[in-house]
PDB file of C-alpha atoms in Angstrom:
ATOM      1  CA  UNK A   1      65.709  93.708 117.236  1.00 59.00           C
ATOM      2  CA  UNK A   2      66.704  90.502 115.451  1.00 61.00           C
ATOM      3  CA  UNK A   3      65.645  90.227 111.820  1.00 70.00           C
ATOM      4  CA  UNK A   4      64.798  86.803 110.417  1.00 70.00           C
ATOM      5  CA  UNK A   5      64.527  85.413 106.937  1.00 75.00           C
ATOM      6  CA  UNK A   6      62.763  82.265 105.783  1.00 78.00           C
ATOM      7  CA  UNK A   7      65.342  79.925 104.258  1.00 79.00           C
ATOM      8  CA  UNK A   8      64.710  76.776 102.202  1.00 84.00           C
ATOM      9  CA  UNK A   9      66.525  74.004 104.068  1.00 84.00           C
ATOM     10  CA  UNK A  10      64.893  70.633 103.414  1.00 86.00           C
ATOM     11  CA  UNK A  11      64.095  69.480  99.884  1.00 90.00           C
ATOM     12  CA  UNK A  12      60.949  67.590  98.917  1.00 93.00           C
ATOM     13  CA  UNK A  13      62.964  64.360  98.773  1.00 94.00           C
ATOM     14  CA  UNK A  14      64.278  64.900 102.304  1.00 92.00           C
ATOM     15  CA  UNK A  15      60.765  65.439 103.596  1.00 94.00           C
ATOM     16  CA  UNK A  16      59.539  62.334 101.764  1.00 95.00           C
ATOM     17  CA  UNK A  17      62.378  60.405 103.414  1.00 95.00           C
ATOM     18  CA  UNK A  18      61.538  61.785 106.850  1.00 94.00           C
ATOM     19  CA  UNK A  19      57.851  60.912 106.821  1.00 95.00           C
ATOM     20  CA  UNK A  20      58.317  57.552 105.092  1.00 96.00           C
ATOM     21  CA  UNK A  21      61.021  56.679 107.609  1.00 95.00           C
ATOM     22  CA  UNK A  22      58.938  57.872 110.569  1.00 94.00           C
ATOM     23  CA  UNK A  23      55.726  56.106 109.546  1.00 96.00           C
ATOM     24  CA  UNK A  24      57.508  52.874 108.658  1.00 96.00           C
ATOM     25  CA  UNK A  25      59.246  52.885 112.052  1.00 95.00           C
ATOM     26  CA  UNK A  26      55.884  53.388 113.775  1.00 95.00           C
ATOM     27  CA  UNK A  27      54.380  50.400 111.936  1.00 96.00           C
ATOM     28  CA  UNK A  28      57.509  48.334 112.585  1.00 95.00           C
ATOM     29  CA  UNK A  29      57.336  49.175 116.299  1.00 94.00           C
ATOM     30  CA  UNK A  30      53.730  48.027 116.643  1.00 94.00           C
ATOM     31  CA  UNK A  31      54.008  44.910 114.498  1.00 94.00           C
ATOM     32  CA  UNK A  32      57.456  44.018 115.829  1.00 93.00           C
ATOM     33  CA  UNK A  33      56.256  44.165 119.417  1.00 91.00           C
ATOM     34  CA  UNK A  34      53.309  41.945 118.537  1.00 91.00           C
ATOM     35  CA  UNK A  35      55.614  39.413 116.864  1.00 88.00           C
ATOM     36  CA  UNK A  36      57.724  39.425 120.039  1.00 87.00           C
ATOM     37  CA  UNK A  37      54.719  39.276 122.364  1.00 84.00           C
ATOM     38  CA  UNK A  38      51.510  38.123 120.605  1.00 83.00           C
ATOM     39  CA  UNK A  39      49.053  39.530 123.130  1.00 78.00           C
ATOM     40  CA  UNK A  40      46.028  38.691 120.913  1.00 72.00           C
ATOM     41  CA  UNK A  41      45.680  35.489 118.906  1.00 71.00           C
ATOM     42  CA  UNK A  42      42.628  36.193 116.755  1.00 65.00           C
ATOM     43  CA  UNK A  43      40.555  33.594 114.898  1.00 64.00           C
ATOM     44  CA  UNK A  44      42.000  31.046 112.522  1.00 60.00           C
ATOM     45  CA  UNK A  45      40.104  31.225 109.237  1.00 58.00           C
ATOM     46  CA  UNK A  46      40.975  27.885 107.723  1.00 59.00           C
ATOM     47  CA  UNK A  47      44.058  28.870 105.725  1.00 62.00           C
ATOM     48  CA  UNK A  48      47.685  28.326 106.782  1.00 63.00           C
ATOM     49  CA  UNK A  49      48.387  32.018 106.084  1.00 61.00           C
ATOM     50  CA  UNK A  50      45.061  33.556 107.094  1.00 68.00           C
ATOM     51  CA  UNK A  51      45.589  34.149 110.803  1.00 76.00           C
ATOM     52  CA  UNK A  52      46.570  37.186 112.831  1.00 81.00           C
ATOM     53  CA  UNK A  53      50.285  36.481 113.271  1.00 83.00           C
ATOM     54  CA  UNK A  54      50.719  35.851 109.533  1.00 84.00           C
ATOM     55  CA  UNK A  55      48.953  39.110 108.718  1.00 86.00           C
ATOM     56  CA  UNK A  56      51.023  41.064 111.244  1.00 89.00           C
ATOM     57  CA  UNK A  57      54.237  39.559 109.898  1.00 90.00           C
ATOM     58  CA  UNK A  58      53.205  40.510 106.360  1.00 91.00           C
ATOM     59  CA  UNK A  59      52.601  44.129 107.418  1.00 94.00           C
ATOM     60  CA  UNK A  60      55.938  44.086 109.276  1.00 95.00           C
ATOM     61  CA  UNK A  61      57.793  42.895 106.173  1.00 94.00           C
ATOM     62  CA  UNK A  62      56.001  45.436 103.977  1.00 96.00           C
ATOM     63  CA  UNK A  63      56.871  48.274 106.371  1.00 96.00           C
ATOM     64  CA  UNK A  64      60.437  46.981 106.381  1.00 95.00           C
ATOM     65  CA  UNK A  65      60.681  47.465 102.622  1.00 96.00           C
ATOM     66  CA  UNK A  66      59.433  51.045 102.978  1.00 97.00           C
ATOM     67  CA  UNK A  67      62.029  51.522 105.733  1.00 96.00           C
ATOM     68  CA  UNK A  68      64.791  50.277 103.412  1.00 96.00           C
ATOM     69  CA  UNK A  69      63.539  52.417 100.514  1.00 97.00           C
ATOM     70  CA  UNK A  70      63.595  55.504 102.748  1.00 96.00           C
ATOM     71  CA  UNK A  71      67.080  54.591 103.925  1.00 95.00           C
ATOM     72  CA  UNK A  72      68.355  54.302 100.342  1.00 96.00           C
ATOM     73  CA  UNK A  73      66.823  57.689  99.540  1.00 96.00           C
ATOM     74  CA  UNK A  74      68.621  59.238 102.528  1.00 94.00           C
ATOM     75  CA  UNK A  75      71.962  57.811 101.430  1.00 93.00           C
ATOM     76  CA  UNK A  76      71.333  59.271  97.978  1.00 94.00           C
ATOM     77  CA  UNK A  77      70.743  62.677  99.591  1.00 92.00           C
ATOM     78  CA  UNK A  78      73.925  62.312 101.660  1.00 89.00           C
ATOM     79  CA  UNK A  79      75.774  62.546  98.344  1.00 90.00           C
ATOM     80  CA  UNK A  80      73.504  64.486  96.000  1.00 91.00           C
ATOM     81  CA  UNK A  81      71.290  66.515  98.349  1.00 83.00           C
ATOM     82  CA  UNK A  82      71.613  70.217  99.077  1.00 87.00           C
ATOM     83  CA  UNK A  83      74.311  71.491 101.437  1.00 84.00           C
ATOM     84  CA  UNK A  84      72.124  70.934 104.493  1.00 84.00           C
ATOM     85  CA  UNK A  85      71.408  67.316 103.515  1.00 83.00           C
ATOM     86  CA  UNK A  86      74.838  66.085 102.438  1.00 84.00           C
ATOM     87  CA  UNK A  87      77.254  64.020 104.506  1.00 79.00           C
ATOM     88  CA  UNK A  88      79.437  67.045 105.234  1.00 76.00           C
ATOM     89  CA  UNK A  89      76.633  68.547 107.336  1.00 72.00           C
ATOM     90  CA  UNK A  90      76.810  65.512 109.650  1.00 68.00           C
ATOM     91  CA  UNK A  91      80.536  65.616 110.367  1.00 66.00           C
ATOM     92  CA  UNK A  92      81.203  67.184 113.754  1.00 60.00           C
ATOM     93  CA  UNK A  93      84.910  66.284 114.062  1.00 59.00           C
ATOM     94  CA  UNK A  94      86.044  69.543 112.552  1.00 65.00           C
ATOM     95  CA  UNK A  95      87.758  72.313 114.531  1.00 70.00           C
ATOM     96  CA  UNK A  96      84.775  74.664 114.379  1.00 69.00           C
ATOM     97  CA  UNK A  97      82.212  71.996 115.276  1.00 69.00           C
ATOM     98  CA  UNK A  98      83.759  70.504 118.404  1.00 75.00           C
ATOM     99  CA  UNK A  99      83.076  73.587 120.585  1.00 77.00           C
ATOM    100  CA  UNK A 100      79.654  73.902 118.921  1.00 77.00           C
ATOM    101  CA  UNK A 101      78.862  70.328 119.938  1.00 76.00           C
ATOM    102  CA  UNK A 102      79.506  71.089 123.595  1.00 79.00           C
ATOM    103  CA  UNK A 103      77.672  74.405 123.301  1.00 78.00           C
ATOM    104  CA  UNK A 104      74.599  72.564 121.982  1.00 78.00           C
ATOM    105  CA  UNK A 105      74.729  70.026 124.817  1.00 80.00           C
ATOM    106  CA  UNK A 106      74.963  72.878 127.345  1.00 81.00           C
ATOM    107  CA  UNK A 107      71.951  74.569 125.737  1.00 77.00           C
ATOM    108  CA  UNK A 108      69.858  71.399 126.062  1.00 77.00           C
ATOM    109  CA  UNK A 109      70.906  71.159 129.721  1.00 78.00           C
ATOM    110  CA  UNK A 110      69.787  74.784 130.261  1.00 78.00           C
ATOM    111  CA  UNK A 111      73.398  75.792 130.896  1.00 75.00           C
ATOM    112  CA  UNK A 112      73.851  77.882 127.764  1.00 73.00           C
ATOM    113  CA  UNK A 113      72.054  79.848 125.094  1.00 77.00           C
ATOM    114  CA  UNK A 114      70.375  78.152 122.155  1.00 72.00           C
ATOM    115  CA  UNK A 115      72.026  78.853 118.797  1.00 74.00           C
ATOM    116  CA  UNK A 116      70.309  78.643 115.408  1.00 72.00           C
ATOM    117  CA  UNK A 117      71.716  76.384 112.689  1.00 72.00           C
ATOM    118  CA  UNK A 118      70.765  76.137 109.045  1.00 72.00           C
ATOM    119  CA  UNK A 119      70.875  72.343 108.893  1.00 75.00           C
ATOM    120  CA  UNK A 120      71.569  69.999 111.780  1.00 78.00           C
ATOM    121  CA  UNK A 121      73.263  71.235 114.905  1.00 78.00           C
ATOM    122  CA  UNK A 122      76.447  69.248 115.733  1.00 78.00           C
ATOM    123  CA  UNK A 123      74.697  67.043 118.310  1.00 79.00           C
ATOM    124  CA  UNK A 124      71.773  66.211 116.019  1.00 81.00           C
ATOM    125  CA  UNK A 125      74.083  65.544 113.076  1.00 82.00           C
ATOM    126  CA  UNK A 126      76.177  63.147 115.138  1.00 83.00           C
ATOM    127  CA  UNK A 127      73.132  61.271 116.441  1.00 86.00           C
ATOM    128  CA  UNK A 128      71.482  61.067 113.015  1.00 86.00           C
ATOM    129  CA  UNK A 129      74.635  59.665 111.450  1.00 86.00           C
ATOM    130  CA  UNK A 130      74.715  56.948 114.122  1.00 89.00           C
ATOM    131  CA  UNK A 131      71.013  56.272 113.537  1.00 91.00           C
ATOM    132  CA  UNK A 132      71.615  55.809 109.807  1.00 91.00           C
ATOM    133  CA  UNK A 133      74.379  53.301 110.516  1.00 90.00           C
ATOM    134  CA  UNK A 134      72.133  51.556 113.042  1.00 92.00           C
ATOM    135  CA  UNK A 135      69.370  51.461 110.415  1.00 94.00           C
ATOM    136  CA  UNK A 136      71.659  49.605 108.018  1.00 93.00           C
ATOM    137  CA  UNK A 137      72.346  47.011 110.717  1.00 92.00           C
ATOM    138  CA  UNK A 138      68.622  46.746 111.465  1.00 93.00           C
ATOM    139  CA  UNK A 139      67.808  46.236 107.774  1.00 93.00           C
ATOM    140  CA  UNK A 140      70.541  43.611 107.313  1.00 91.00           C
ATOM    141  CA  UNK A 141      69.445  41.613 110.355  1.00 90.00           C
ATOM    142  CA  UNK A 142      65.817  41.783 109.207  1.00 90.00           C
ATOM    143  CA  UNK A 143      66.615  40.633 105.665  1.00 90.00           C
ATOM    144  CA  UNK A 144      68.753  37.792 107.024  1.00 88.00           C
ATOM    145  CA  UNK A 145      65.831  36.557 109.136  1.00 86.00           C
ATOM    146  CA  UNK A 146      63.419  36.945 106.209  1.00 84.00           C
ATOM    147  CA  UNK A 147      65.651  35.110 103.699  1.00 83.00           C
ATOM    148  CA  UNK A 148      67.655  32.520 105.678  1.00 79.00           C
ATOM    149  CA  UNK A 149      67.727  29.799 103.010  1.00 78.00           C
ATOM    150  CA  UNK A 150      70.453  31.151 100.745  1.00 72.00           C
ATOM    151  CA  UNK A 151      71.432  33.933  98.411  1.00 79.00           C
ATOM    152  CA  UNK A 152      72.854  37.380  99.054  1.00 76.00           C
ATOM    153  CA  UNK A 153      71.095  38.182 102.331  1.00 73.00           C
ATOM    154  CA  UNK A 154      71.760  34.783 103.849  1.00 76.00           C
ATOM    155  CA  UNK A 155      75.457  35.037 102.946  1.00 79.00           C
ATOM    156  CA  UNK A 156      75.775  38.624 104.183  1.00 78.00           C
ATOM    157  CA  UNK A 157      73.790  37.867 107.327  1.00 75.00           C
ATOM    158  CA  UNK A 158      75.851  34.798 108.153  1.00 79.00           C
ATOM    159  CA  UNK A 159      79.119  36.690 107.683  1.00 78.00           C
ATOM    160  CA  UNK A 160      77.956  39.391 110.117  1.00 79.00           C
ATOM    161  CA  UNK A 161      75.700  37.652 112.652  1.00 79.00           C
ATOM    162  CA  UNK A 162      76.593  33.976 112.119  1.00 82.00           C
ATOM    163  CA  UNK A 163      73.387  32.460 113.505  1.00 83.00           C
ATOM    164  CA  UNK A 164      69.751  33.391 112.997  1.00 84.00           C
ATOM    165  CA  UNK A 165      69.341  33.647 116.752  1.00 85.00           C
ATOM    166  CA  UNK A 166      72.152  36.185 116.998  1.00 87.00           C
ATOM    167  CA  UNK A 167      70.538  38.251 114.230  1.00 87.00           C
ATOM    168  CA  UNK A 168      67.194  38.053 116.049  1.00 88.00           C
ATOM    169  CA  UNK A 169      68.790  39.162 119.320  1.00 89.00           C
ATOM    170  CA  UNK A 170      70.560  42.034 117.564  1.00 88.00           C
ATOM    171  CA  UNK A 171      67.306  43.064 115.826  1.00 92.00           C
ATOM    172  CA  UNK A 172      65.457  42.998 119.149  1.00 92.00           C
ATOM    173  CA  UNK A 173      68.167  44.995 120.919  1.00 91.00           C
ATOM    174  CA  UNK A 174      68.107  47.687 118.213  1.00 92.00           C
ATOM    175  CA  UNK A 175      64.317  47.894 118.572  1.00 92.00           C
ATOM    176  CA  UNK A 176      64.730  49.283 122.091  1.00 93.00           C
ATOM    177  CA  UNK A 177      67.510  51.654 121.047  1.00 93.00           C
ATOM    178  CA  UNK A 178      65.205  52.997 118.339  1.00 91.00           C
ATOM    179  CA  UNK A 179      62.452  53.473 120.897  1.00 92.00           C
ATOM    180  CA  UNK A 180      64.761  55.565 123.090  1.00 93.00           C
ATOM    181  CA  UNK A 181      65.923  57.555 120.056  1.00 92.00           C
ATOM    182  CA  UNK A 182      62.353  58.332 118.951  1.00 93.00           C
ATOM    183  CA  UNK A 183      61.370  59.596 122.411  1.00 92.00           C
ATOM    184  CA  UNK A 184      64.578  61.630 122.636  1.00 88.00           C
ATOM    185  CA  UNK A 185      64.033  63.006 119.123  1.00 90.00           C
ATOM    186  CA  UNK A 186      60.433  64.057 119.811  1.00 91.00           C
ATOM    187  CA  UNK A 187      61.428  65.744 123.066  1.00 89.00           C
ATOM    188  CA  UNK A 188      64.233  67.739 121.429  1.00 86.00           C
ATOM    189  CA  UNK A 189      62.069  68.746 118.463  1.00 87.00           C
ATOM    190  CA  UNK A 190      59.449  70.180 120.822  1.00 88.00           C
ATOM    191  CA  UNK A 191      62.217  71.739 122.950  1.00 84.00           C
ATOM    192  CA  UNK A 192      63.678  73.453 119.876  1.00 81.00           C
ATOM    193  CA  UNK A 193      60.288  74.737 118.804  1.00 81.00           C
ATOM    194  CA  UNK A 194      59.709  76.253 122.253  1.00 83.00           C
ATOM    195  CA  UNK A 195      63.147  77.680 122.991  1.00 80.00           C
ATOM    196  CA  UNK A 196      64.479  78.111 119.464  1.00 72.00           C
ATOM    197  CA  UNK A 197      63.364  80.481 116.768  1.00 73.00           C
ATOM    198  CA  UNK A 198      63.792  78.368 113.619  1.00 75.00           C
ATOM    199  CA  UNK A 199      60.254  76.954 113.446  1.00 76.00           C
ATOM    200  CA  UNK A 200      61.589  73.410 113.431  1.00 77.00           C
ATOM    201  CA  UNK A 201      58.282  71.531 113.457  1.00 80.00           C
ATOM    202  CA  UNK A 202      56.720  73.544 110.646  1.00 82.00           C
ATOM    203  CA  UNK A 203      60.031  73.259 108.770  1.00 82.00           C
ATOM    204  CA  UNK A 204      59.734  69.511 108.280  1.00 84.00           C
ATOM    205  CA  UNK A 205      56.421  70.158 106.488  1.00 86.00           C
ATOM    206  CA  UNK A 206      57.328  73.292 104.522  1.00 86.00           C
ATOM    207  CA  UNK A 207      61.059  72.663 104.117  1.00 81.00           C
ATOM    208  CA  UNK A 208      61.847  76.153 105.424  1.00 84.00           C
ATOM    209  CA  UNK A 209      63.315  77.462 108.669  1.00 81.00           C
ATOM    210  CA  UNK A 210      63.564  80.940 110.145  1.00 79.00           C
ATOM    211  CA  UNK A 211      67.179  82.037 110.559  1.00 76.00           C
ATOM    212  CA  UNK A 212      68.714  85.317 111.705  1.00 72.00           C
ATOM    213  CA  UNK A 213      69.452  87.495 108.677  1.00 70.00           C
ATOM    214  CA  UNK A 214      73.212  86.973 109.039  1.00 65.00           C
ATOM    215  CA  UNK A 215      72.961  83.138 109.042  1.00 53.00           C
ATOM    216  CA  UNK A 216      72.405  80.720 106.188  1.00 50.00           C
TER     217      UNK A 216
END
């Protein structure tokens, strides 16, 4: 018989990041798709800013600021968070983690046994690190399009993307990568809750996971 203990893994700040990040991405998906493809025009109410596209753009920009705030919080936790939240938990290029990475991939392909981890497993840590870097690029391209006239974001955006159109194309391309990531993430979370024993879904609410007594 395997004995389990309930271990505190995710801090309150990490959970605030997760849900702020998730909800802002959801709003950005919906509003961003509408900006790309305005499938409904809505009535014009006599003001140059009081029409549907202007309102959707405003919500998109507002959600973008929440997205950036969540991202800054996550970078803070990469340095000052607990041992499951810091940058060192994301690094898989260490001798002990390379075989664990392949073991995790085999488990997801039903070719191996699932193993419990306190924080992120090597595959998840690698993907999340890439997502954080992608999020920085998404934020920079968005700020460049929002503030093209001059100043910090215009200068930074021009040095990276050169033209507004290139930034827009990059932003649009990352939108679809995010969509694939979200679907992949949701599938693996459910998979882990079914085949794993950590209680992953409840853990992102409570901050605690169930680990074998010898792990931590």
